[in-house]
Each structure stands twice: as C-alpha cells, then as structure tokens.
Amino acid sequence: MSWLDDLGDDDEPEFDEADVRVRPNPKANRPRTKRRPAHSDAEIARVLGVDRGRYTVLVDEDLPNEHTVLATRARELRKMPIVTGDRARVVGDTSGDEGTLARIVGIEERTSLLRRSADDTDQVERVIVANADQMLVVVAAADPEPRPRLVDRYLVAALDAGIRPLLVVTKTDLADPAEFLAHFDGLDLEVFTSGREEMPLQRIGAALVGHSTVFVGHSGVGKSTLVNALVPDARRATGHVNEVTGRGRHTSSSTVSLRYRGEGGNGWVIDTPGVRSFGLGHVDPANILRAFTDLAEIAEECPRGCTHLPDAPDCAIVEAVAEGRLGPGGAARLDSLQRLLETFAKKAQEPGA
Ligand SMILES: Nc1nc2c(ncn2[C@@H]2O[C@H](COP(=O)(O)OP(=O)(O)OP(=O)(O)O)[C@@H](O)[C@H]2O)c(=O)[nH]1
Ligand SMILES: [Mg+2]
C-alpha cells in the first residue's frame, strides 16, 4: 500500500488530541534543564503530505529501512504551520505499523518558505511548501487560457522566497505558445514546452535531480498529469477542464511530495492544488530586484526610493538601457523587471489578476 492511500481514509478512528497533551511550563522563559529534555530522542522526518491534521512523514530517508509514518502534531506547537517539505522532529511510535501514530514535536529551521497572502478570493494566508529550492510554474497554452499576470505573480513569489523559477507550457497540441512565451523573453527562465504526445520528460527530469521542486499553476493546466508521467507510482488523480468556463475543477485537493528517480539521481516533486489567485501581500519588492543580479548592481546608483518604473526620475537602470549599455536583451530584461514590480505594486487593486 502506498502512503498516498492513507490520505483521505475516512475509516480511521478519531484521535484524541488530549492524548498528546504536554504539561504547561510555568518557567517558560528559563532555559531548558536536563530534567525536561528537548525531545532529544526525536527523529528527523520529511513531511510528505498533510490531510485533516494527520501528517505523513518519511523517516530514515535514504536508509535501507526508510518508511512512512503517520503522525499528529503536539499541542505545544499550537497553530504553527507544518507543511509539505518541512523537516519535522517526531517522537513516539515511528515504526509506521498499522494503527500507530507518531507525534511531531517541532520542525527544523527552513531553508525557504513559499506562501501566498490572503486576498479577495481567499481570506486566509496559506503556507504552501517548505524547503523547496525550485518552482515549476505550469501554464497551459490553452484550456485554460494562459494568463501572463498569474505567471508573473508566481515568479514574484518565487523570487521573493529565494526559489528558482522554471516554466513549462503544457497543451502545446492545442495552441502555439510562442506569443505567450514572448512575455518572458527578458527573464533568466528555463522554459519547457509539453504536449499530449511529446512531454519533455528527460529535460524536465534532468532539472529535478538534486532539487525539491514545487509544481504550481492554475487548476486544470496539467500539473498532476506531468507528475504522473515523471513519477511512475504517483497515481495523482487528474481531471477534466470544465468546458463552459475553461476553468479547472481543482482535481488535486492536497499538496504532496513525491520522489523523482531519474537516471542522473533523485529529487523531490511537490504537486499542489491549482489556485485561481496568488496574493503577494507578504512580498518584499527588494527581493524582486535582487533576483535580477545584473540590474541590481546598476540600481545601486539609483536615487533613494527609486521605483525603477518607466516614469522613475533618474533611474540608473532605465538610463543604462536607454544608452544601450545592457546589450540587445537589456530592454526586455528591464521590461520584465518593471512588469514584476508593477505586479507587486498593483497587488491591492487586482488580487486575482
Ligand atoms: N490536450 C492536452 N491535455 C492535457 C495535457 N496535459 C494535461 N492535459 C489534460 O488536462 C486536464 C487537467 O490535467 P490535471 O493534470 O488534472 O491538471 P492539474 O493542474 O493537476 O489540475 P488541479 O489538480 O485541479 O490543479 C486532464 O484532462 C489532462 O488529461 C496536454 O499536454 N495536452
Ligand atoms: Mg492536480
């Protein structure tokens, strides 16, 4: 049985959270003493998926006895989000045997955190994945229609989180993506195109080796279809795009990590449910500029508080491009930077754009 079968199993007995209660600590600010060990027996496990308060975690990763364990969270963690990709500290029964339930007592420091802010269509800020170092933005050439602005929003979120973005255009059997792709000419973005009969699995696979890559994109663009092709035992459900609205139906409802095993090595693939919008309220625009290393260097000569937008007075980047100092690609790069900065600046006005 795969651990995926555990997700959505309604027959499990209700677990009483009181069972994992920890005693309140009246000396909360005192350093820990030997009498209250900080769960020194905890094992580090990778969170693969979360379903209604139950975490599927992988213990002894890459060791011969690697196995999945079902775990609940300790009360002492309160509302701290624990998400797919987190490295959790687990205690209790970590045998993974039928009917056992381990307990997450903490998480290790994260190397990255991808989240989206609350916006008009979703009032809750969501943490999507921890410790990913790549984001594969999936967009369809048609059905649903590609929306450059949604892709921009993903790119902004990735750059802000220090995650390297990649782009794949699916359904190239339905439409030619050239016009859409022209939007991204100025970015350092590895781009893949994929169609019903010609998925570039070798190329995408090569990009996954040694990385933790989160697949994001609007519902119905083909994220799970790609994941299934890349990870033979993934068995992710795939759905049909609603023909009337062109909108996907949100076939995937939870985020899961799956191991990619390629010729050149392994990696982690994280399939996420499609979203309609992507709030960027948490983003620091300085991080967007930082991702354009060549332009960021020039921006050091900009006046303080420079927006780098077309109407910015004395913007050093705008001047450098106008003088042709950045070569033929300079204008496209500046254009991309400005579009992303504008995407961020406009976030309040058009959250779903
Ligand atoms: N024509 C064509 N259809 C595709 C292609 N890739 C995926 N599809 C179809 O698009 C539909 C949606 O695919 P999914 O993989 O479920 O999309 P998803 O992005 O995982 O959607 P959510 O889980 O709802 O976010 C399915 O019917 C797929 O068969 C492609 O390259 N060409
Ligand atoms: Mg899906």
Short mmCIF file of C-alpha atoms and ligand atoms in Angstrom, two decimals, residues 170-171 173-174 194-196 218-225 237-241 249-252 272-274, ligand 1:
data_model
loop_
_atom_site.label_atom_id
_atom_site.label_comp_id
_atom_site.label_asym_id
_atom_site.label_seq_id
_atom_site.Cartn_x
_atom_site.Cartn_y
_atom_site.Cartn_z
CA THR A 170 1.57 22.36 -21.44
CA LYS A 171 -1.09 21.52 -24.06
CA ASP A 173 -1.03 20.28 -29.01
CA LEU A 174 -3.96 22.68 -28.56
CA SER A 194 4.88 19.99 -23.44
CA GLY A 195 2.08 18.45 -25.47
CA ARG A 196 -0.16 15.43 -25.26
CA HIS A 218 -3.97 27.29 -12.22
CA SER A 219 -6.28 24.32 -11.86
CA GLY A 220 -6.50 22.14 -14.97
CA VAL A 221 -3.18 23.11 -16.55
CA GLY A 222 -1.78 19.60 -16.21
CA LYS A 223 0.40 19.62 -13.09
CA SER A 224 -0.69 16.18 -11.91
CA THR A 225 -0.52 14.83 -15.46
CA ALA A 237 -5.79 11.99 -9.87
CA THR A 238 -6.16 14.15 -12.97
CA GLY A 239 -9.30 15.90 -14.03
CA HIS A 240 -11.13 17.47 -16.90
CA VAL A 241 -11.24 21.14 -17.53
CA ARG A 249 -12.21 21.84 -11.23
CA HIS A 250 -9.49 21.58 -8.64
CA THR A 251 -8.83 17.89 -9.01
CA SER A 252 -5.95 17.83 -6.57
CA THR A 272 -0.08 21.31 -5.35
CA PRO A 273 -3.77 22.03 -5.90
CA GLY A 274 -4.46 24.68 -8.53
N1 LIG B 1 -4.57 18.23 -24.74
C1 LIG B 1 -3.83 18.12 -23.64
N2 LIG B 1 -4.43 17.89 -22.46
C2 LIG B 1 -3.65 17.79 -21.35
C3 LIG B 1 -2.25 17.95 -21.39
N3 LIG B 1 -1.77 17.82 -20.14
C4 LIG B 1 -2.83 17.60 -19.34
N4 LIG B 1 -3.97 17.57 -20.07
C5 LIG B 1 -5.35 17.34 -19.56
O1 LIG B 1 -5.73 18.45 -18.76
C6 LIG B 1 -6.65 18.02 -17.74
C7 LIG B 1 -6.22 18.54 -16.40
O2 LIG B 1 -4.99 17.94 -16.00
P1 LIG B 1 -4.54 17.77 -14.49
O3 LIG B 1 -3.19 17.13 -14.54
O4 LIG B 1 -5.58 17.15 -13.64
O5 LIG B 1 -4.38 19.31 -14.07
P2 LIG B 1 -3.90 19.92 -12.65
O6 LIG B 1 -3.05 21.08 -12.99
O7 LIG B 1 -3.28 18.86 -11.82
O8 LIG B 1 -5.27 20.44 -12.01
P3 LIG B 1 -5.64 20.64 -10.45
O9 LIG B 1 -5.25 19.41 -9.71
O10 LIG B 1 -7.11 20.89 -10.47
O11 LIG B 1 -4.88 21.86 -10.01
C8 LIG B 1 -6.67 16.50 -17.83
O12 LIG B 1 -7.84 16.11 -18.53
C9 LIG B 1 -5.43 16.16 -18.63
O13 LIG B 1 -5.57 14.97 -19.36
C10 LIG B 1 -1.64 18.19 -22.69
O14 LIG B 1 -0.42 18.37 -22.83
N5 LIG B 1 -2.49 18.28 -23.76
#
